[in-house]
Coordinates of C-alpha atoms in Angstrom, one line a residue:
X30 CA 87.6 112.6 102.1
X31 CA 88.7 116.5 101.5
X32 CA 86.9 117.7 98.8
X33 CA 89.4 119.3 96.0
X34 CA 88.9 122.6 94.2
X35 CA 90.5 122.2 90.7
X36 CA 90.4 122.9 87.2
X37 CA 89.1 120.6 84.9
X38 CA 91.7 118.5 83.6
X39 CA 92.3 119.0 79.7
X40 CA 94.3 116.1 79.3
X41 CA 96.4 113.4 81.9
X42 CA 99.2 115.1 81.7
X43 CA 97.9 118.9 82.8
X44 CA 98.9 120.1 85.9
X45 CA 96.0 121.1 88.1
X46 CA 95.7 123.7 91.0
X47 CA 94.7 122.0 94.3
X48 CA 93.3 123.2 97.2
X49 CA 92.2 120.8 100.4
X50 CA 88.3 121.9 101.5
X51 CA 87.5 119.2 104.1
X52 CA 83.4 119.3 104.1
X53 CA 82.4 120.0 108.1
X54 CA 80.5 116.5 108.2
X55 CA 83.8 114.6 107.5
X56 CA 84.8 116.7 110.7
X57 CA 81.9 116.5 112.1
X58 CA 81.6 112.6 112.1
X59 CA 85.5 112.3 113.2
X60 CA 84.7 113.9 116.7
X61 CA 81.6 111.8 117.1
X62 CA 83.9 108.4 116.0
X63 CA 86.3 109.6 118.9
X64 CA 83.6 110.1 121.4
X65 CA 82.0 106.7 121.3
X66 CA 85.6 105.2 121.1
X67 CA 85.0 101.3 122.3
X68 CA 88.6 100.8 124.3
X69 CA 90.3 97.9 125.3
X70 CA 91.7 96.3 128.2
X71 CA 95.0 96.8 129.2
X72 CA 97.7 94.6 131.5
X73 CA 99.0 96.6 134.1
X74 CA 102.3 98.0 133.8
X75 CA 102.7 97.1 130.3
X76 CA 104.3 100.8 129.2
X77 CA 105.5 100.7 126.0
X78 CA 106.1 97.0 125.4
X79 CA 102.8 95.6 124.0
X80 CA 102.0 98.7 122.0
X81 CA 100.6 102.2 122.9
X82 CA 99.5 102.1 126.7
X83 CA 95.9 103.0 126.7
X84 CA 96.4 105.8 129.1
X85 CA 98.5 107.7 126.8
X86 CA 96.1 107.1 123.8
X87 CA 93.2 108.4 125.9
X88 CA 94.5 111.2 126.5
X89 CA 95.9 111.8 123.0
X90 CA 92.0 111.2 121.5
X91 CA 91.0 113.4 124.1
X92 CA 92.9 116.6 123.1
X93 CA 92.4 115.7 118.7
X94 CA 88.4 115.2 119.5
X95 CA 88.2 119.0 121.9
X96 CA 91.4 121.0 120.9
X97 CA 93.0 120.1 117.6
X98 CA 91.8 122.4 115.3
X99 CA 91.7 121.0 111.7
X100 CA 90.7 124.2 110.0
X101 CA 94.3 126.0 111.6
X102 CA 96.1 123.2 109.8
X103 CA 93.9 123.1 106.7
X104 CA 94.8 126.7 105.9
X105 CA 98.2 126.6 106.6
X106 CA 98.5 123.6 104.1
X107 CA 96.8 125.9 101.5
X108 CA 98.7 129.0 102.1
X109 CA 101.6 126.6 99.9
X110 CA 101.1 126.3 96.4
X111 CA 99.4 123.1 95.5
X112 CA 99.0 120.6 92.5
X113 CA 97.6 117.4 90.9
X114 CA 98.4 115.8 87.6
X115 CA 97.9 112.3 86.4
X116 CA 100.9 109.9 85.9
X117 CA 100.7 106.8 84.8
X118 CA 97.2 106.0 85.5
X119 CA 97.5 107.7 88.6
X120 CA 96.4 111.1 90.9
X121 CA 100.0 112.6 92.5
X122 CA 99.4 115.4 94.6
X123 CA 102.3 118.1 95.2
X124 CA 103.5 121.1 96.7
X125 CA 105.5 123.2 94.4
X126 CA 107.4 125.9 95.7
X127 CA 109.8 128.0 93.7
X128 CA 112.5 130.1 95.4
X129 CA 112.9 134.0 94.0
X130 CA 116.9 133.4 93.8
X131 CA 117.3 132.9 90.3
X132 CA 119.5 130.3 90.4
X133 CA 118.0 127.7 92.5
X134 CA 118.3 124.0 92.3
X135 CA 115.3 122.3 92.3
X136 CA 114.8 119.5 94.6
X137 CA 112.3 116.7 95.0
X138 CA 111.9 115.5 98.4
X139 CA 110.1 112.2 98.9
X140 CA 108.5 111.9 102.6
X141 CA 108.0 107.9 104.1
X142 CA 105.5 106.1 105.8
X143 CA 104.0 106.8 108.5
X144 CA 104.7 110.3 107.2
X145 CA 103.4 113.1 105.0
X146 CA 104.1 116.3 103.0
X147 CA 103.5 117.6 106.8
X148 CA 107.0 116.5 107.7
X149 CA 108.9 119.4 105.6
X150 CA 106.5 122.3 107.1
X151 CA 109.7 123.6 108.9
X152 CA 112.2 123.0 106.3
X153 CA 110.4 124.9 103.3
X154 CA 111.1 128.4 103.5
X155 CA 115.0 128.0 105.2
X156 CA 115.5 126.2 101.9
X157 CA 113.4 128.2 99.2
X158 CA 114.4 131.3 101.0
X159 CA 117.8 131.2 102.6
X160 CA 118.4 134.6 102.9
X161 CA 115.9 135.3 104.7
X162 CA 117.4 132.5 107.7
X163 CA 120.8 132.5 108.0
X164 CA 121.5 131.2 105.0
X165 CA 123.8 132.0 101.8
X166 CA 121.5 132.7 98.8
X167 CA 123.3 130.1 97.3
X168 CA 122.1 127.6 99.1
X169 CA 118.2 127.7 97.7
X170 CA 116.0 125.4 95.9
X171 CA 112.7 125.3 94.0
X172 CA 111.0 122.4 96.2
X173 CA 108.9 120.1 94.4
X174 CA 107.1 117.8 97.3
X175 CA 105.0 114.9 96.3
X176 CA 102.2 112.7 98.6
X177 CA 103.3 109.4 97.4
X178 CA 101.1 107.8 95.0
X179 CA 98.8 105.8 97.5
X180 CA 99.3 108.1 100.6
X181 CA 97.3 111.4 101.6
X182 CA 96.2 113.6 99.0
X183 CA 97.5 111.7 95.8
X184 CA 94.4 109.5 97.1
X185 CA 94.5 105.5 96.5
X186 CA 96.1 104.0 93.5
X187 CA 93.6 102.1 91.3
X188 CA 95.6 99.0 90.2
X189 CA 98.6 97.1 91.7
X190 CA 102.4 97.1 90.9
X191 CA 103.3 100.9 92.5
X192 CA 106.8 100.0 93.9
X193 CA 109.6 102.3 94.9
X194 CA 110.8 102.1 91.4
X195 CA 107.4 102.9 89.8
X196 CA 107.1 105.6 92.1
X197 CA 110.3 106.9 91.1
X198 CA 109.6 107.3 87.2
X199 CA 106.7 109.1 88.7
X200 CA 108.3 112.1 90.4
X201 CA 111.4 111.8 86.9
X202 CA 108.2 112.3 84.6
X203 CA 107.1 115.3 87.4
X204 CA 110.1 116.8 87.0
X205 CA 109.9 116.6 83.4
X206 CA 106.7 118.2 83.3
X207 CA 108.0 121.0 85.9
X208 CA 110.6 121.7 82.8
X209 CA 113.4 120.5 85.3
X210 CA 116.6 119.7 83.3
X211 CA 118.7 119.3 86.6
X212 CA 117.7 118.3 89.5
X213 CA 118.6 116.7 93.2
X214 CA 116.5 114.3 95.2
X215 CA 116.1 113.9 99.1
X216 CA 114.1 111.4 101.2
X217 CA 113.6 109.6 104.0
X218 CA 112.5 105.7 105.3
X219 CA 110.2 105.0 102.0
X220 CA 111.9 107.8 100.4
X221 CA 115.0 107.1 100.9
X222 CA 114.5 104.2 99.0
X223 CA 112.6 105.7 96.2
X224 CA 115.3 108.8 95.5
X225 CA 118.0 106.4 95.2
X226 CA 115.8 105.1 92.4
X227 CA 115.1 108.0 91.0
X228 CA 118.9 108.6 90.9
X229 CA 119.0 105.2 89.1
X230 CA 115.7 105.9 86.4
X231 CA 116.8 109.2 85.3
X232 CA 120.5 109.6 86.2
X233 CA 121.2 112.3 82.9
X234 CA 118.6 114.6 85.3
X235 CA 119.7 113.7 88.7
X236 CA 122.6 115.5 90.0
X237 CA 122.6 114.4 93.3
X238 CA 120.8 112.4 96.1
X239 CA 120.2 112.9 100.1
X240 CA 119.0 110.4 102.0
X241 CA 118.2 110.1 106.1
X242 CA 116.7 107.2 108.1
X243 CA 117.7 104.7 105.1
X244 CA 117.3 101.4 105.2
X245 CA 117.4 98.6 102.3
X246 CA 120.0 99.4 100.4
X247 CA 122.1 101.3 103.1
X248 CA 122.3 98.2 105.8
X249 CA 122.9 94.4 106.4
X250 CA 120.3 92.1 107.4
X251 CA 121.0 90.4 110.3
X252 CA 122.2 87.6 111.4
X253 CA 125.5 87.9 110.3
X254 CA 128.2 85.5 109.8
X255 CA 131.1 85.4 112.7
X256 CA 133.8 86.7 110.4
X257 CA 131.5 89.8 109.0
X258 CA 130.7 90.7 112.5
X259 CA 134.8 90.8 113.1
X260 CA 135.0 93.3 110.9
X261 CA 132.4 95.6 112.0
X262 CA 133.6 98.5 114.2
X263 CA 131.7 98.9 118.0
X264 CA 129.2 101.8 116.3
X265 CA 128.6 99.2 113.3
X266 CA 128.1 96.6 115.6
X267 CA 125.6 98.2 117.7
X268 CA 123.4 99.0 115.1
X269 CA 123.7 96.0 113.7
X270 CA 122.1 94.7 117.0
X271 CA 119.4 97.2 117.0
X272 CA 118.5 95.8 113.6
X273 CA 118.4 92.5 114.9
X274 CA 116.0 93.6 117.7
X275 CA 113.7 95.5 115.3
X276 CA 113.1 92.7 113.2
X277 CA 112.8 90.6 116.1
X278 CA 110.4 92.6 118.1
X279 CA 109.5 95.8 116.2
X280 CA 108.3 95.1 112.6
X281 CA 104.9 93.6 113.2
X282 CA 103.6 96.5 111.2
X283 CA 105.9 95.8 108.4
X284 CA 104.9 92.2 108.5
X285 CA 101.4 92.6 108.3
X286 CA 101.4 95.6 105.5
X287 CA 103.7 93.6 103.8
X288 CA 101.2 90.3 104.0
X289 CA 97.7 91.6 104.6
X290 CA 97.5 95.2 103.7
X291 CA 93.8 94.5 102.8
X292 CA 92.7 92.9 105.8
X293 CA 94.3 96.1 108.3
X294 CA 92.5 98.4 106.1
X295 CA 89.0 98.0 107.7
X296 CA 90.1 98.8 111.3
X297 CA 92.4 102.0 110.4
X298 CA 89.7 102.9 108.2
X299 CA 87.0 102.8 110.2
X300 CA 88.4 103.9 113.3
X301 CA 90.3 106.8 113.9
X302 CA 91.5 105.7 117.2
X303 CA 93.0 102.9 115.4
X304 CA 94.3 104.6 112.9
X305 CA 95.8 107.3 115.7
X306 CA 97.3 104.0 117.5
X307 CA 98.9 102.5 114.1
X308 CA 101.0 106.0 113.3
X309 CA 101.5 107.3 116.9
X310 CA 103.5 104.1 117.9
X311 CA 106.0 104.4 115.3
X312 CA 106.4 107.8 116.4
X313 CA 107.5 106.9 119.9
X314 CA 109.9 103.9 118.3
X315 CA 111.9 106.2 115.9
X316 CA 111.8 109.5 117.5
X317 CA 115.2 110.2 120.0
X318 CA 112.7 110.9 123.0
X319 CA 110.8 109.1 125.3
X320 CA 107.4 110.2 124.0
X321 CA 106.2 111.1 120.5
X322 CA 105.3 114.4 121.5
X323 CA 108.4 114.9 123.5
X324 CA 109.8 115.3 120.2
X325 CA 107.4 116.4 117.6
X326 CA 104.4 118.8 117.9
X327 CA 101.7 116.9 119.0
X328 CA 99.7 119.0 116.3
X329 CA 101.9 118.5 113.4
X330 CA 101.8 114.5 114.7
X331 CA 98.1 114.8 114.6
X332 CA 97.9 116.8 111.5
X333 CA 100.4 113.8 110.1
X334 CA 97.7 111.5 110.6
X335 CA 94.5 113.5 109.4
X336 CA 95.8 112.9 105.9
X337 CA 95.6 109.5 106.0
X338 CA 92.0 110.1 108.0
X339 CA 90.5 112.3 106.2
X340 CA 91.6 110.9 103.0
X341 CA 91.3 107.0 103.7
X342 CA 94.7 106.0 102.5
X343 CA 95.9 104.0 105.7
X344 CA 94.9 100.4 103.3
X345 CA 96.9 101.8 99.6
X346 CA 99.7 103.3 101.8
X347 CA 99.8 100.0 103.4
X348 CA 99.8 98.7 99.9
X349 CA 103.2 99.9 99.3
X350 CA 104.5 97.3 101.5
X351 CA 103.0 94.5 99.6
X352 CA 104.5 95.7 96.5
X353 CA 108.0 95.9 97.6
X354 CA 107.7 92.5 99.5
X355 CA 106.3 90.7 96.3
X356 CA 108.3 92.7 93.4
X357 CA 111.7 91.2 93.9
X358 CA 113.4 94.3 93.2
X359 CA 116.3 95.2 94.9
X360 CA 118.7 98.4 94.5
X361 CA 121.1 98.3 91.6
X362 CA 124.5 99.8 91.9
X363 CA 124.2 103.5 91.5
X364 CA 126.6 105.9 90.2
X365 CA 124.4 109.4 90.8
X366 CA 126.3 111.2 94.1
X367 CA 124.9 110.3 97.4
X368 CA 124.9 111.5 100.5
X369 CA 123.4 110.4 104.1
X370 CA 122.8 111.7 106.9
X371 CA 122.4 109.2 109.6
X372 CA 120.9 110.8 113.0
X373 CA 120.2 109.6 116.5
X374 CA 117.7 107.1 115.7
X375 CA 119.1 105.7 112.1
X376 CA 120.5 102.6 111.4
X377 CA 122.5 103.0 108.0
X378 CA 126.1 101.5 107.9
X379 CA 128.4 103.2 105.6
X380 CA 130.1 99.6 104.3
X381 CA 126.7 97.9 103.4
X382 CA 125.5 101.3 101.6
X383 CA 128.4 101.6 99.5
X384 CA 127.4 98.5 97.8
X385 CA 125.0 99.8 96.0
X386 CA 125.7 103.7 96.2
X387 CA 128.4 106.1 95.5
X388 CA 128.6 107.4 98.8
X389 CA 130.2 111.3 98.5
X390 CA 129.2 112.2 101.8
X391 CA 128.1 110.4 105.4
X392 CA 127.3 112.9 108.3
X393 CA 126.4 111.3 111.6
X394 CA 124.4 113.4 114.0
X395 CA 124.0 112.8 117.7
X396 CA 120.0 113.5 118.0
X397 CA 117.3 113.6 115.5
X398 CA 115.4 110.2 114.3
X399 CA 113.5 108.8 112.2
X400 CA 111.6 112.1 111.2
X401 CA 114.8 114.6 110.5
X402 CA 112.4 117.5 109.4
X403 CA 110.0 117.4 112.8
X404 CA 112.8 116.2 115.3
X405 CA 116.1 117.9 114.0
X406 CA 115.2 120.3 111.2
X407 CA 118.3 122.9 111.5
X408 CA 120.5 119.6 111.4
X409 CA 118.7 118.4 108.4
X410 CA 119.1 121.7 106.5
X411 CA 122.6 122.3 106.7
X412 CA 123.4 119.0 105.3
X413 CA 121.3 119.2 102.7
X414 CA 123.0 122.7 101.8
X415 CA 126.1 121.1 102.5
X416 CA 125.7 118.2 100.0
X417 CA 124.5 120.2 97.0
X418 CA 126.8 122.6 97.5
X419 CA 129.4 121.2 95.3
X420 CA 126.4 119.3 92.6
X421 CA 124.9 122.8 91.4

């Protein structure tokens, strides 16, 4: 695990300076865990269909044990301002990062799972710093970017019961503690669930929330009666289908975090390759391309999944799906703006998320997926700028 340089703690609620310092022998014992890899069998001609082909993941291995240089990423991460405090019994990491345009809106943007802070690498500085790309000064916000409690450098969570909506009065009490009266929220997959909630938790601070590659609480769960599927428009009804066909054939992973988080633990935890295998496969099903690094950085991807390495989170992230399963929460009707952005990949449905949300704003984008900030950053920025426009 990466060591941390921070000040002692005076009480829970101080917030610390972080700084990631990842002792050589945790580096040192990845490389020789890659080397004496122990691979499987594989059918021939299998591509995609039973999982990652074992060609691919080879090779992949191959270039994070020789070329991938942590240390390159490592300092990058630390050239952004960095935090810890304690909430609620719990460690939550953060990147904090304050734009110079006085009248900024601060913004707290949840990343999902398999993701990371890594995902908004490209999107920090075109939104703390819009005059400096393109942008109207306007436009900027003080980012405040949280590792979910469970995932990456907010380390494990100690006790059970961390759902979206725990999470949630999490980042509100962050906020609070940031001295953030007003505020927006933006997120994607798990945290498009969780700013929706944060919306609901602390809607007298919330002025707004942006969602992309949304899910519960933005869809219908298939299958669906005769006369619903009459009234669904050919775009509606396609997705609907691809719902179908991901809960049919693509949402093993859910199933099993959702069931057994514990018991996938020991093999992502103990085995880099495995852990490469569990994220790099739902990079190739959500990104708009035909392989993962055909549309992300294969160095950002990897860097992605470090931070579950290095840090041993893959079983608490995992966690997270337990929770949700076995919480029987499910989103209340919101009256906090919302707006989504729906790109190549995504599967929201305007209809279903108006249910629950007041929907002010649905852009649909023609490529991008599941990762909006790796895949189609420039898209992802504009409508984020577009949607707060009118909220400051």
């Amino acid at each position: 695990m990466p060591a941390i340089t921070e000040s002692q703690p005076r009480s829970d609620s101080e917030i610390r300076p972080f700084r990631i310092e990842t002792p050589q022998a945790d580096l040192d014992d990845l490389r020789d865990r890659l080397a004496r890899t122990r691979w499987p069998s594989e059918l021939p001609a299998s591509g995609w269909s039973r999982g990652v082909p074992l060609g691919y993941l080879r090779e992949l291995a191959e270039h994070w044990r020789t070329s991938y240089d942590w240390r390159e990423h490592e300092t990058r991460l630390n050239e952004l301002p960095q935090f810890a405090t304690t909430i609620d019994g719990t460690n939550v990491h953060f990147l904090h990062v304050r734009s110079a345009e006085p009248d900024a809106l601060p913004l707290v943007v949840t990343h999902g799972w398999p993701g990371s802070i890594v995902e908004f690498l490209e999107i920090i500085e075109p939104l703390t710093d819009p005059r400096s790309h393109g942008g109207d000064p306007a436009d900027a916000f003080h980012l405040v970017i949280p590792s979910i409690p469970g995932f990456g450098l907010s380390g494990p969570t100690g006790e059970p019961g961390w759902t979206h909506k725990r999470i949630a009065r999490a980042f509100a009490e962050l906020m609070r503690r940031l001295g953030y009266e007003r505020y927006g929220a933006q997120g994607g997959d798990v945290g498009a669930q969780v700013s929706p909630d944060l919306g609901r938790v602390d809607p007298d601070h919330v002025v707004g929330v942006h969602v992309n590659a949304a899910t519960v609480g933005f869809m219908p769960f298939p299958p669906l009666e005769d006369t619903e599927l009459a009234e669904l428009n050919d775009s509606e009804r396609t997705r609907v289908e691809r719902i179908a066909e991901y809960m049919d054939d693509g949402s093993g992973y859910a199933t099993i975090q959702s069931t057994r988080p514990q018991t996938v633990a020991y093999a992502l935890t103990d085995s880099p390759v495995g852990q490469l295998a569990w994220i790099v496969e739902r990079f190739q099903e959500w990104t708009h391309a035909e392989l993962p690094d055909d549309a992300v950085d294969r160095d950002r991807m990897l860097t992605n999944v470090m931070l579950y390495w290095l840090t041993g989170t893959a079983g608490s992230a995992a966690n997270l799906y337990y929770e949700v399963k076995h919480s029987g929460e499910w989103p209340a009707p919101s009256g906090v703006p919302t707006g989504v952005a729906v790109f190549a990949e995504d599967i929201a449905i305007r209809r279903y998320a108006e249910q629950s949300n007041n929907i002010v704003r649905w852009s649909e984008f023609d490529r991008g997926g599941h990762f909006a900030a790796l895949e189609a950053p420039d898209l992802l920025i504009a409508d984020v700028r577009d949607f707060f426009r009118p909220l400051r």
